[in-house]
Short mmCIF file of C-alpha atoms and ligand atoms in Angstrom, two decimals:
data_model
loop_
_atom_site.label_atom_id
_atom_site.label_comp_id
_atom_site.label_asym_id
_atom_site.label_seq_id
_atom_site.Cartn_x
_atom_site.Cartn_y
_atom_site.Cartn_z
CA UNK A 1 -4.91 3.97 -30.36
CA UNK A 2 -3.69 5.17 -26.96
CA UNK A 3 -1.46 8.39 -26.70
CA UNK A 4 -0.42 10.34 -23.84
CA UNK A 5 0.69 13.81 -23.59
CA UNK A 6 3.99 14.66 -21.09
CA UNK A 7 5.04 17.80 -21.14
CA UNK A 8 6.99 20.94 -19.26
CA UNK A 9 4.16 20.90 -16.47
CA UNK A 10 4.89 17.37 -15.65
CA UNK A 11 8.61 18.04 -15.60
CA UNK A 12 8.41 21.04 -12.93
CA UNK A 13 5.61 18.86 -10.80
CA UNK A 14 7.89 16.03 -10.77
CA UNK A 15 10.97 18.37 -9.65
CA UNK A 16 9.24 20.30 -7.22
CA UNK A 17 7.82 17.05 -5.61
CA UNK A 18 11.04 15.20 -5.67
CA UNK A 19 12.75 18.66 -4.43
CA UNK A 20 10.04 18.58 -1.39
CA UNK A 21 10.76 15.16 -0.59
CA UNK A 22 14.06 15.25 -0.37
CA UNK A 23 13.98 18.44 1.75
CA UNK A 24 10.89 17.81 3.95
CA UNK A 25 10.38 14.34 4.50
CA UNK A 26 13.23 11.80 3.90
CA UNK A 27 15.10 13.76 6.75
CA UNK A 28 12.91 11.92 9.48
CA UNK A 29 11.40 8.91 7.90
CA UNK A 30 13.41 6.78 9.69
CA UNK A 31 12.20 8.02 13.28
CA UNK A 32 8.53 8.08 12.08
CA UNK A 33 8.39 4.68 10.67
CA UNK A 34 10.30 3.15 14.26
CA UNK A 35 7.62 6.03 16.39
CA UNK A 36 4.86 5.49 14.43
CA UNK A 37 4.71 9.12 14.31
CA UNK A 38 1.78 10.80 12.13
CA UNK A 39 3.78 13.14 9.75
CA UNK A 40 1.62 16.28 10.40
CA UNK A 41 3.71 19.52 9.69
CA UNK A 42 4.75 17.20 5.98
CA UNK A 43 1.18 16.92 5.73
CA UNK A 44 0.42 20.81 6.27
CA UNK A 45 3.31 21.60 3.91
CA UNK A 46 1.82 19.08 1.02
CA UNK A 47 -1.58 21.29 1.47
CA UNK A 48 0.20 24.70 1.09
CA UNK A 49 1.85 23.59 -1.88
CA UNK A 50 -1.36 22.03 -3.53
CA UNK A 51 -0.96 18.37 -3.25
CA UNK A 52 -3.64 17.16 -1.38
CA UNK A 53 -6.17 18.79 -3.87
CA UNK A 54 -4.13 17.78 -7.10
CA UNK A 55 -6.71 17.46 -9.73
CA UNK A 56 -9.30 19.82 -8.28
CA UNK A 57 -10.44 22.47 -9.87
CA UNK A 58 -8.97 26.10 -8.52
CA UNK A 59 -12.26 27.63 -8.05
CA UNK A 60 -12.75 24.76 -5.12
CA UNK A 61 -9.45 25.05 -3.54
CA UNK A 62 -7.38 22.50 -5.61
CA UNK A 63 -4.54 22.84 -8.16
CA UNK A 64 -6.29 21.77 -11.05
CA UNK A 65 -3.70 19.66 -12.30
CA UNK A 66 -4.05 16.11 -14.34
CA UNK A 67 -4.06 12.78 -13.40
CA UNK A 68 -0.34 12.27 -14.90
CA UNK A 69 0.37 15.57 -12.68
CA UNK A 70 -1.07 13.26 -9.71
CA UNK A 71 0.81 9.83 -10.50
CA UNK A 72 4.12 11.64 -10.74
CA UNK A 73 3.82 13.63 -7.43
CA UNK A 74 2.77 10.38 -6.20
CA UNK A 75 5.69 8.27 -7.12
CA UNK A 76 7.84 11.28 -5.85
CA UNK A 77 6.43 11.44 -2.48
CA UNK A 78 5.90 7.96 -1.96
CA UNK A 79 9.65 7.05 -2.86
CA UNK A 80 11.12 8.97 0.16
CA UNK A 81 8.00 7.72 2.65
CA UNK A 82 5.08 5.57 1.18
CA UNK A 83 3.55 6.79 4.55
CA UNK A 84 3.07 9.96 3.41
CA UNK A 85 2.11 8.59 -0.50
CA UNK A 86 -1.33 6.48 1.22
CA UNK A 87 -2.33 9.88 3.14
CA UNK A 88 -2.12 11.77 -0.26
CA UNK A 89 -3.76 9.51 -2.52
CA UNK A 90 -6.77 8.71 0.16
CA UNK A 91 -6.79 12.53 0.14
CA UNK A 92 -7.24 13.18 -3.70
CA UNK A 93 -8.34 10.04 -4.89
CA UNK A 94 -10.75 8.58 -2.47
CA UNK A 95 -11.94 11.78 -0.60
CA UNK A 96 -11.88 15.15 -2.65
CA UNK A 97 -12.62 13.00 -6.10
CA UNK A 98 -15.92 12.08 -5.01
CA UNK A 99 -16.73 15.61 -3.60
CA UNK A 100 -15.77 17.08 -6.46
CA UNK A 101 -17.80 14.37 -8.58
CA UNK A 102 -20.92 14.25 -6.74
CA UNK A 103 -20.82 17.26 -4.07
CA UNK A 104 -23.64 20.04 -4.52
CA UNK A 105 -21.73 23.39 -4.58
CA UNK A 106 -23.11 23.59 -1.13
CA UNK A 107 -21.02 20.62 0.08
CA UNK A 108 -18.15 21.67 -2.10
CA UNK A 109 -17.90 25.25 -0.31
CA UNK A 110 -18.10 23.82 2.77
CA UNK A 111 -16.23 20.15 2.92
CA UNK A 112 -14.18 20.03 -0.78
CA UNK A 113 -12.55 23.82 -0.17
CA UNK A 114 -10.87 22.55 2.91
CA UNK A 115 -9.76 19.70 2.15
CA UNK A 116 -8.56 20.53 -1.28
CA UNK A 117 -6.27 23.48 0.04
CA UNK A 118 -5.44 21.75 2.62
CA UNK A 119 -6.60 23.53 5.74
CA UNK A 120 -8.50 19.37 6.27
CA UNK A 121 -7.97 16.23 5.99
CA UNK A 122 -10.05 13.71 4.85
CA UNK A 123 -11.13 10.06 5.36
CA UNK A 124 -12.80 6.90 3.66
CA UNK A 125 -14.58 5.01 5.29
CA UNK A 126 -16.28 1.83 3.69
CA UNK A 127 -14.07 -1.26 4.75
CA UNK A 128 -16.17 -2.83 8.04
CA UNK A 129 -14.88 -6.09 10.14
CA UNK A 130 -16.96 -8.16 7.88
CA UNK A 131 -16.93 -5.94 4.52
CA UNK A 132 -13.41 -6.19 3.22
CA UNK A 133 -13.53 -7.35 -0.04
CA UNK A 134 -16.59 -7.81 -0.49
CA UNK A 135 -17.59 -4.60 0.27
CA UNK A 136 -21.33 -4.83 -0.71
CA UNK A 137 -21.91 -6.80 2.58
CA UNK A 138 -22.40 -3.44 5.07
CA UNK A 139 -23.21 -3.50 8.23
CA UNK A 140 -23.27 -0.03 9.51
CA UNK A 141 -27.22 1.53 8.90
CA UNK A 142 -28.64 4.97 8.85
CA UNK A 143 -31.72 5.32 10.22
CA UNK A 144 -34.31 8.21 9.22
CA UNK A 145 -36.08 10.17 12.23
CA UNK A 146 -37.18 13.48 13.09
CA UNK A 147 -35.70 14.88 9.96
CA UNK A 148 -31.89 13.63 10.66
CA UNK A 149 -30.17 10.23 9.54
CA UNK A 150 -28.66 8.52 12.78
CA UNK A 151 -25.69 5.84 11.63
CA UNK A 152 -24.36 3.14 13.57
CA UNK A 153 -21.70 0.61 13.22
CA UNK A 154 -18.08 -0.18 12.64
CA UNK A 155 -15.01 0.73 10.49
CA UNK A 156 -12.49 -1.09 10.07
CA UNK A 157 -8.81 -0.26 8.33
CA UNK A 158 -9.27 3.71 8.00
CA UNK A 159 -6.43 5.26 6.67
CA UNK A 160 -6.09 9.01 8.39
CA UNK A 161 -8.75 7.69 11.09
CA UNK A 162 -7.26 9.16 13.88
CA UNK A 163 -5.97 12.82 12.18
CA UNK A 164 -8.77 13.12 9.56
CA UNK A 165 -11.46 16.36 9.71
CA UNK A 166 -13.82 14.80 7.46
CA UNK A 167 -14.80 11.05 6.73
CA UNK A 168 -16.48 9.94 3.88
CA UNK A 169 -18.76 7.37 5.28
CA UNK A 170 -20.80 4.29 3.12
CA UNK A 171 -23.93 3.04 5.43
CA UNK A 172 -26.72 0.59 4.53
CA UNK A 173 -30.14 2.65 4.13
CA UNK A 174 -32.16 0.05 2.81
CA UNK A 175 -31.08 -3.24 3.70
CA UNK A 176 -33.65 -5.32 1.09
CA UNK A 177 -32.32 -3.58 -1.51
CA UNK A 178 -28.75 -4.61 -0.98
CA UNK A 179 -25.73 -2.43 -2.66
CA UNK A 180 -28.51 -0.38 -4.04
CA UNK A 181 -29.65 0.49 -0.32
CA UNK A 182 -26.06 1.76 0.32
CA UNK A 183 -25.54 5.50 1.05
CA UNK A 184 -22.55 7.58 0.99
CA UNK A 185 -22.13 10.30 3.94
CA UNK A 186 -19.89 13.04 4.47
CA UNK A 187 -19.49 13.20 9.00
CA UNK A 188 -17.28 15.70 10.45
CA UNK A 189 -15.15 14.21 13.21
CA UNK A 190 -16.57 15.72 16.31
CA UNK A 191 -20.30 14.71 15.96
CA UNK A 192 -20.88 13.14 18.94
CA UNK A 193 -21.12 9.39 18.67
CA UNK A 194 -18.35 9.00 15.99
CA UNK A 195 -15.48 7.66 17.96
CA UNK A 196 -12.04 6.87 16.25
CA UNK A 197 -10.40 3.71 17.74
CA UNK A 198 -6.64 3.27 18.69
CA UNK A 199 -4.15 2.98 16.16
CA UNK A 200 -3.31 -0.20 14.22
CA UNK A 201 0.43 -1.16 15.13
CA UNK A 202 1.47 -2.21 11.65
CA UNK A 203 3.83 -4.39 9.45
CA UNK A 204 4.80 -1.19 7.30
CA UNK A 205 3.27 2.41 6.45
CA UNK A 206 3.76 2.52 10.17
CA UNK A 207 3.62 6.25 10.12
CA UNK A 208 0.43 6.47 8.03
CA UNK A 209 -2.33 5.96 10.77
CA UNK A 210 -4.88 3.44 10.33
CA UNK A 211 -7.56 2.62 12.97
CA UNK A 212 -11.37 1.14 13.12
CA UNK A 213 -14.48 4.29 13.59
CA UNK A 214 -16.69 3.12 15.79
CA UNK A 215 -20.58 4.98 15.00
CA UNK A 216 -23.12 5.10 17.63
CA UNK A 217 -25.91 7.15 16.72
CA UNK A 218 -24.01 9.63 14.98
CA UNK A 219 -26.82 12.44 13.60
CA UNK A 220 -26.20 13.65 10.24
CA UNK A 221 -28.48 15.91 8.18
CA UNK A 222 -30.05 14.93 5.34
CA UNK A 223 -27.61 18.03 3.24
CA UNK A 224 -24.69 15.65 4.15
CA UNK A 225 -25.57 12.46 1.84
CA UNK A 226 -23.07 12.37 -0.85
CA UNK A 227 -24.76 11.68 -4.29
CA UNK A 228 -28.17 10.38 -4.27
CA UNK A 229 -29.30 7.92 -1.69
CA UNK A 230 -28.39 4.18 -2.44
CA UNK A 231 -25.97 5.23 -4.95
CA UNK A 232 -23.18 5.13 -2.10
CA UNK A 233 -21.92 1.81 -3.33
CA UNK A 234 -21.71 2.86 -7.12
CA UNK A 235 -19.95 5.98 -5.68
CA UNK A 236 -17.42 3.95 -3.41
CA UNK A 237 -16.61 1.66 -6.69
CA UNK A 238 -15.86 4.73 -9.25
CA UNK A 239 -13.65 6.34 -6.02
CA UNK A 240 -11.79 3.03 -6.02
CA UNK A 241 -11.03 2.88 -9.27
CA UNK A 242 -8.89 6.08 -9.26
CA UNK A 243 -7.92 5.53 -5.81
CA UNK A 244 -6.13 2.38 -7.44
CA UNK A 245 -4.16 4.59 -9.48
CA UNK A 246 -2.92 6.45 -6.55
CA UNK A 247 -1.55 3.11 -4.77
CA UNK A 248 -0.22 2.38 -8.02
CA UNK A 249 1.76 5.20 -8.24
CA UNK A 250 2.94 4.48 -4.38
CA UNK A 251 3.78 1.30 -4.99
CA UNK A 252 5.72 2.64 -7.97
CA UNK A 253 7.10 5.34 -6.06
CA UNK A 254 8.40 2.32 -3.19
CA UNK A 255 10.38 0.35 -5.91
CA UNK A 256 11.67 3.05 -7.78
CA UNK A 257 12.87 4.40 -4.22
CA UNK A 258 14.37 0.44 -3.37
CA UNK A 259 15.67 0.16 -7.12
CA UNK A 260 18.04 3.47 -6.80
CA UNK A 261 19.35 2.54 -3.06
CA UNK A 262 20.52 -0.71 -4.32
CA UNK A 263 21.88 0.71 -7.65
CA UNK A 264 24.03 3.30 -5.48
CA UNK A 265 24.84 0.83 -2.66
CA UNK A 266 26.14 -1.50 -5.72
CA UNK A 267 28.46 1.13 -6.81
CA UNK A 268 29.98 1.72 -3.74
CA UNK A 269 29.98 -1.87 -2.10
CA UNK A 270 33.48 -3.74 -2.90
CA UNK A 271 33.43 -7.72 -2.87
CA UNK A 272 35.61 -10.01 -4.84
CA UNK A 273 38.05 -6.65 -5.22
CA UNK A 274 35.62 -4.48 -7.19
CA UNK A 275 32.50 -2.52 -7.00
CA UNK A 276 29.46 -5.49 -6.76
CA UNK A 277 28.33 -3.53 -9.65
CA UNK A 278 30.72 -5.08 -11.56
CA UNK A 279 29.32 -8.69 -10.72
CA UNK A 280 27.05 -10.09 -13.04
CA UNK A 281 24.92 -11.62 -10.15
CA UNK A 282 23.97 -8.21 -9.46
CA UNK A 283 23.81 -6.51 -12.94
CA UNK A 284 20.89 -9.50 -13.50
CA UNK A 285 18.88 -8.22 -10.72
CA UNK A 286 19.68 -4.81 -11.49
CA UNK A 287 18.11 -5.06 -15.14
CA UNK A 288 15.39 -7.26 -14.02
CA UNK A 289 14.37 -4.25 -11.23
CA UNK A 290 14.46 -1.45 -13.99
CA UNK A 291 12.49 -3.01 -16.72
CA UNK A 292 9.69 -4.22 -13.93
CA UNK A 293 9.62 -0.17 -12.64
CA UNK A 294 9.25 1.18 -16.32
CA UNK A 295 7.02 -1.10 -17.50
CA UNK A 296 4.61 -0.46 -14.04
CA UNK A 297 5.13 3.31 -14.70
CA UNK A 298 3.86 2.96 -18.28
CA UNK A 299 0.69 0.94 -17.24
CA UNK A 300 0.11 3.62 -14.77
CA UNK A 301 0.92 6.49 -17.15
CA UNK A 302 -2.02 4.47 -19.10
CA UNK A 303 -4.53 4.89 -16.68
CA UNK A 304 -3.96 7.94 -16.05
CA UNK A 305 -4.29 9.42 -19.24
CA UNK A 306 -7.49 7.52 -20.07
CA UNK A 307 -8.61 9.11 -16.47
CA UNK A 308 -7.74 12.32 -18.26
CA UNK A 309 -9.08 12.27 -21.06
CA UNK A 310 -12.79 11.08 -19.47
CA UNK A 311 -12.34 7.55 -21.37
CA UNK A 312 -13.15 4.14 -18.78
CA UNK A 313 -10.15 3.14 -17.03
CA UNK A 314 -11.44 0.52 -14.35
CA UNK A 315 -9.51 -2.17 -15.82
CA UNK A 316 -6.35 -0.17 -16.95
CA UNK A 317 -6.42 1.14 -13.00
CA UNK A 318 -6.69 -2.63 -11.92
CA UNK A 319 -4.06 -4.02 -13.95
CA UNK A 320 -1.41 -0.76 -13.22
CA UNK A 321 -2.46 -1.48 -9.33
CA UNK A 322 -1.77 -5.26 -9.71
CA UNK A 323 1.46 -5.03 -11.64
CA UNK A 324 3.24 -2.58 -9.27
CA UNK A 325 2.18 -3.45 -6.45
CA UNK A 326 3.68 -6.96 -6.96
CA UNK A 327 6.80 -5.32 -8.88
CA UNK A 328 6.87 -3.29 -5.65
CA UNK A 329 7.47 -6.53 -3.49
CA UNK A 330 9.74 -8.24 -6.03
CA UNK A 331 11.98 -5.21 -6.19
CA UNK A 332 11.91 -4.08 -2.70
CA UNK A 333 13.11 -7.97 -1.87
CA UNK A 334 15.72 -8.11 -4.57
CA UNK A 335 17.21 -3.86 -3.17
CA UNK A 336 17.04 -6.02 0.15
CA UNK A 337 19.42 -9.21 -1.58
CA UNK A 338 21.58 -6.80 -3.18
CA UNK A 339 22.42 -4.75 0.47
CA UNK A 340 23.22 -8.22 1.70
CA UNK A 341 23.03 -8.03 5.55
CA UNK A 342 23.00 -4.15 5.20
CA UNK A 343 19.65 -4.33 3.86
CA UNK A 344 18.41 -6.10 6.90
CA UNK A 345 19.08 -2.92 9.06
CA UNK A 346 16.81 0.47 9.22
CA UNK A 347 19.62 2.56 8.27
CA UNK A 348 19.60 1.57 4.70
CA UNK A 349 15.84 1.71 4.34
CA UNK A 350 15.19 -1.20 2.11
CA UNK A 351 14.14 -2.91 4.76
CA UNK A 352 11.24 -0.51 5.35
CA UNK A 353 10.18 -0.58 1.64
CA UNK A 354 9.68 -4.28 1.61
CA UNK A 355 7.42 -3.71 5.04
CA UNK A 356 6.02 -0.40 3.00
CA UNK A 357 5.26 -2.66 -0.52
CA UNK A 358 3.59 -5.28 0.88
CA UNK A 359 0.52 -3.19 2.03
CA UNK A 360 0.06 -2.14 -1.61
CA UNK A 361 -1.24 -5.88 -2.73
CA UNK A 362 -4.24 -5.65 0.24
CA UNK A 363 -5.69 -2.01 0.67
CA UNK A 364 -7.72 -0.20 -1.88
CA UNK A 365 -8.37 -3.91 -3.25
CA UNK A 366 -6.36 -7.17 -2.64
CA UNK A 367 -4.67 -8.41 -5.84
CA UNK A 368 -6.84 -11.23 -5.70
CA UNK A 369 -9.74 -8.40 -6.71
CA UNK A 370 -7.92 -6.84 -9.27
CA UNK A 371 -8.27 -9.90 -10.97
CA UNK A 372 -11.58 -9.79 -10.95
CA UNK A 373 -12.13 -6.63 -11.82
CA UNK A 374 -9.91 -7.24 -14.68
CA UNK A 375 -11.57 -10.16 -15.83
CA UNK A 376 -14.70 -8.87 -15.16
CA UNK A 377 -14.14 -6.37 -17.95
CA UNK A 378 -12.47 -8.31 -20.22
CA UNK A 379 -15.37 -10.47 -20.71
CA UNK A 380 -17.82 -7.38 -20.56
CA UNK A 381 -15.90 -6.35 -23.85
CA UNK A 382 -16.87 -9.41 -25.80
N1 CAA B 1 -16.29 0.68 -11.16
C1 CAA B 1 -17.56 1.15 -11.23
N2 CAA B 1 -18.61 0.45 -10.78
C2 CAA B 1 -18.38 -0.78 -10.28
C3 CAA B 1 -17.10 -1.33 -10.18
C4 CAA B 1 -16.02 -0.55 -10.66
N3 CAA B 1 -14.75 -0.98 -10.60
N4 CAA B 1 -17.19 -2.56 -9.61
C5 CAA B 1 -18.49 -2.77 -9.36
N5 CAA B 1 -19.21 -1.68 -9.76
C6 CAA B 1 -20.65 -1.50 -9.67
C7 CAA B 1 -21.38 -2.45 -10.61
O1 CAA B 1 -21.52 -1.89 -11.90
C8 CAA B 1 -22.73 -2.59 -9.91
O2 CAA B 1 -23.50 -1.43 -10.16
P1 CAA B 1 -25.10 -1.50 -10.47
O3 CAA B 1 -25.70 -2.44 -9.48
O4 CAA B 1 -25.55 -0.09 -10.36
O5 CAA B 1 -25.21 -2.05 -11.87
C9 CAA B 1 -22.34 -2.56 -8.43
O6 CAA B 1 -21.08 -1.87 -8.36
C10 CAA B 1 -22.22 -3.92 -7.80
O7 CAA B 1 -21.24 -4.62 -8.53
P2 CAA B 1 -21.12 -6.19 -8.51
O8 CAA B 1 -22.48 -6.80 -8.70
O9 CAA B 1 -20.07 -6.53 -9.51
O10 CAA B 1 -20.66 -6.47 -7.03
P3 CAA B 1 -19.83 -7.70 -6.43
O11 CAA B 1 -20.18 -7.76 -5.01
O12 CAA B 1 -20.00 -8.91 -7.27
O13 CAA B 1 -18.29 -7.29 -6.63
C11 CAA B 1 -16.27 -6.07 -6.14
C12 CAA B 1 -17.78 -6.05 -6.43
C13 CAA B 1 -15.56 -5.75 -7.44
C14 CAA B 1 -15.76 -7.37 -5.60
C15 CAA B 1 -16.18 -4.97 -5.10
O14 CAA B 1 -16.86 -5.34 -3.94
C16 CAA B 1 -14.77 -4.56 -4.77
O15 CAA B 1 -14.15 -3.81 -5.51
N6 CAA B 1 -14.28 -5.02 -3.58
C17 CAA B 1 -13.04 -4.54 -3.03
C18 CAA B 1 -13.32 -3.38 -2.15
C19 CAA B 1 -12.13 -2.52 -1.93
O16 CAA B 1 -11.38 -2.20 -2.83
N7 CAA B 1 -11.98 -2.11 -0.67
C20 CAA B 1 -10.93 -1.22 -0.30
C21 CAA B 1 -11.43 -0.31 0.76
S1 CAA B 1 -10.74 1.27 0.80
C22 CAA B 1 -9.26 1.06 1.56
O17 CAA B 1 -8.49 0.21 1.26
C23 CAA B 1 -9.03 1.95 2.70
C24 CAA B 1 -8.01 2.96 2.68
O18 CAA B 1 -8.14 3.85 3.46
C25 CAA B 1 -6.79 2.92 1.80
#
């Protein structure tokens, strides 16, 4: 039977992340989103107080929170600016978890420390132009000669590809042996030959950056493969599968942020000589909107805690990323409806969640693979 502990810890990281959001990053989330604007001094502040290492362990920089710790900060953060949610989760999730996981205290001194505490940021690097979903097809090799790997290739769809210090980076070592010929590498960004592109100009998360890595033979020693050799697929996989807790939790964090504007906006909006509140047109969307956020957050509070307690979670983590990211859309659409023409303009930022949800059914997995993953392990259980 699944239980979950939530307790005073939880509390004071969900206050102090809703307290730093509100302070520190709604101010200018407007401006960012229309700039495009990386949100670097946020990002420095999220490292000095601990959330880009979350559930890292303080002897390696991190906090050494939970995963519940993680989902709440999560929602928090991503509520103000889901641009600022993707760069944390890719942080913790997709970047320090596998360090952590696989790293040789070696690699942990000198990559996970950093980027834990914040002092780096950190990449992932595994999507190619023709390696999106399915990601076992790479293209990019690493060659072995004269003692060093040398990697060439592209990357597409990096999240923190322009601003990050360190990229986790998947390359085919053995083509015949398919997935199992696919190597995970850590590259810092200024080896020569590894050459960030230009900046995606995007639907939403416009102030997240995204861009494709271009590798031309980038030489990396042998001390920088990440597990074992051609275990860099199984490790990409197992990174996913919390990562998809972390968009979860941002997609959460975007309807829960969408849900309250159009609560408040329906208590001060007068049509029909009351508050719209009053309406029953509204109070149906209204309910609909709160019961779809709770029941997300629960699914995700599910994963989690199976993530916690070292139990499998790949198909909770699937289903709590499918649910709210399409909760995320619905809701985000319906804050839009409720604002009326208001919610067509920046000022009232609905319109930005609905730009910001959307991204939350493609990255870290379309929906379409959650399915299968889902399925996958449904029938695995028989
Ligand atoms: N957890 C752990 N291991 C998994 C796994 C999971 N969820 N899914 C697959 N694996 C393992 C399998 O066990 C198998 O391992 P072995 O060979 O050692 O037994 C191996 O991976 C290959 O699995 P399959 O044979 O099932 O491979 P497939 O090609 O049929 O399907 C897939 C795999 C599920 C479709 C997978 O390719 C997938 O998840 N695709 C989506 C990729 C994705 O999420 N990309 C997002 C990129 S990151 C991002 O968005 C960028 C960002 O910056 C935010």
């Amino acid at each position: 039977m699944f239980s979950m502990e939530y307790g005073e810890i939880h509390e004071m990281i969900r206050q102090t992340a809703r307290d730093f959001a509100r302070e520190e990053v709604a101010p200018s989330v407007i401006e960012r989103d229309i700039n495009g604007e990386f949100p670097r001094e946020i990002v420095a502040k999220m490292g000095e107080l601990g959330f880009l290492g979350m559930m890292v362990p303080e002897e390696w920089g991190g906090s050494g929170l939970d995963c519940v710790s993680y989902v709440i900060a999560m929602e928090e953060i991503s509520k103000v600016d889901a641009s600022v949610g993707v760069i944390m989760s890719v942080n913790n999730s997709l970047v320090c978890w596998g360090l952590e996981t696989y790293g040789t205290d070696e690699q942990k001194e000198r990559f996970l420390r950093p980027l834990a505490s914040g002092q780096k940021l950190g990449a992932f690097c595994l999507s190619e132009p023709e390696a999106g979903s399915d990601a076992t097809q790479q293209h990019t090799t690493a060659e072995f000669r004269d003692g060093m790997w040398y990697l060439s290739g592209m990357k597409n769809w990096i999240t923190n590809g322009t601003s990050a210090d360190t990229y986790i980076v998947f390359a085919q070592t053995d083509r015949e042996k398919r997935h199992k010929g696919i190597t995970c590498f850590i590259i810092d960004r200024h080896t020569p030959g590894f050459e960030p592109g230009k900046k995606e100009d995007k639907l939403g998360i416009r102030s997240s950056d995204t861009c494709s890595i271009g590798l031309t033979n980038v030489a990396v020693p042998p001390e920088n493969i990440l597990g074992e050799a051609g275990r860099g697929f199984n490790i990409a996989m197992e990174s996913l599968n919390g990562g998809r807790i972390g968009i979860a939790s941002q997609a959460l964090g975007i309807a829960q942020g969408a849900y309250e504007a159009a609560l408040r906006y329906s208590k001060e909006r007068k049509a029909f000589g009351r508050p719209i509140a009053e309406l029953q047109a509204i109070q149906m969307k209204l309910a609909d909107m709160s019961m779809k956020i709770e029941a997300a957050r629960l699914l995700i509070l599910k994963a989690a805690t199976l993530k916690d307690k070292h139990e499998t979670f790949i198909k909770e983590a699937a289903q709590a990323k499918l649910f709210a990211s399409k909760i995320a859309v619905e809701v985000a659409l319906e804050a839009v409806q409720v604002h009326g023409g208001y919610g067509y303009v920046r000022e009232y930022q609905v319109e930005r969640m609905l730009r910001d949800a959307k991204i939350t059914e493609i990255y870290e997995g379309t929906s379409e693979i959650q399915r299968i993953v889902i399925a996958r392990e449904l029938l695995k259980a028989l």
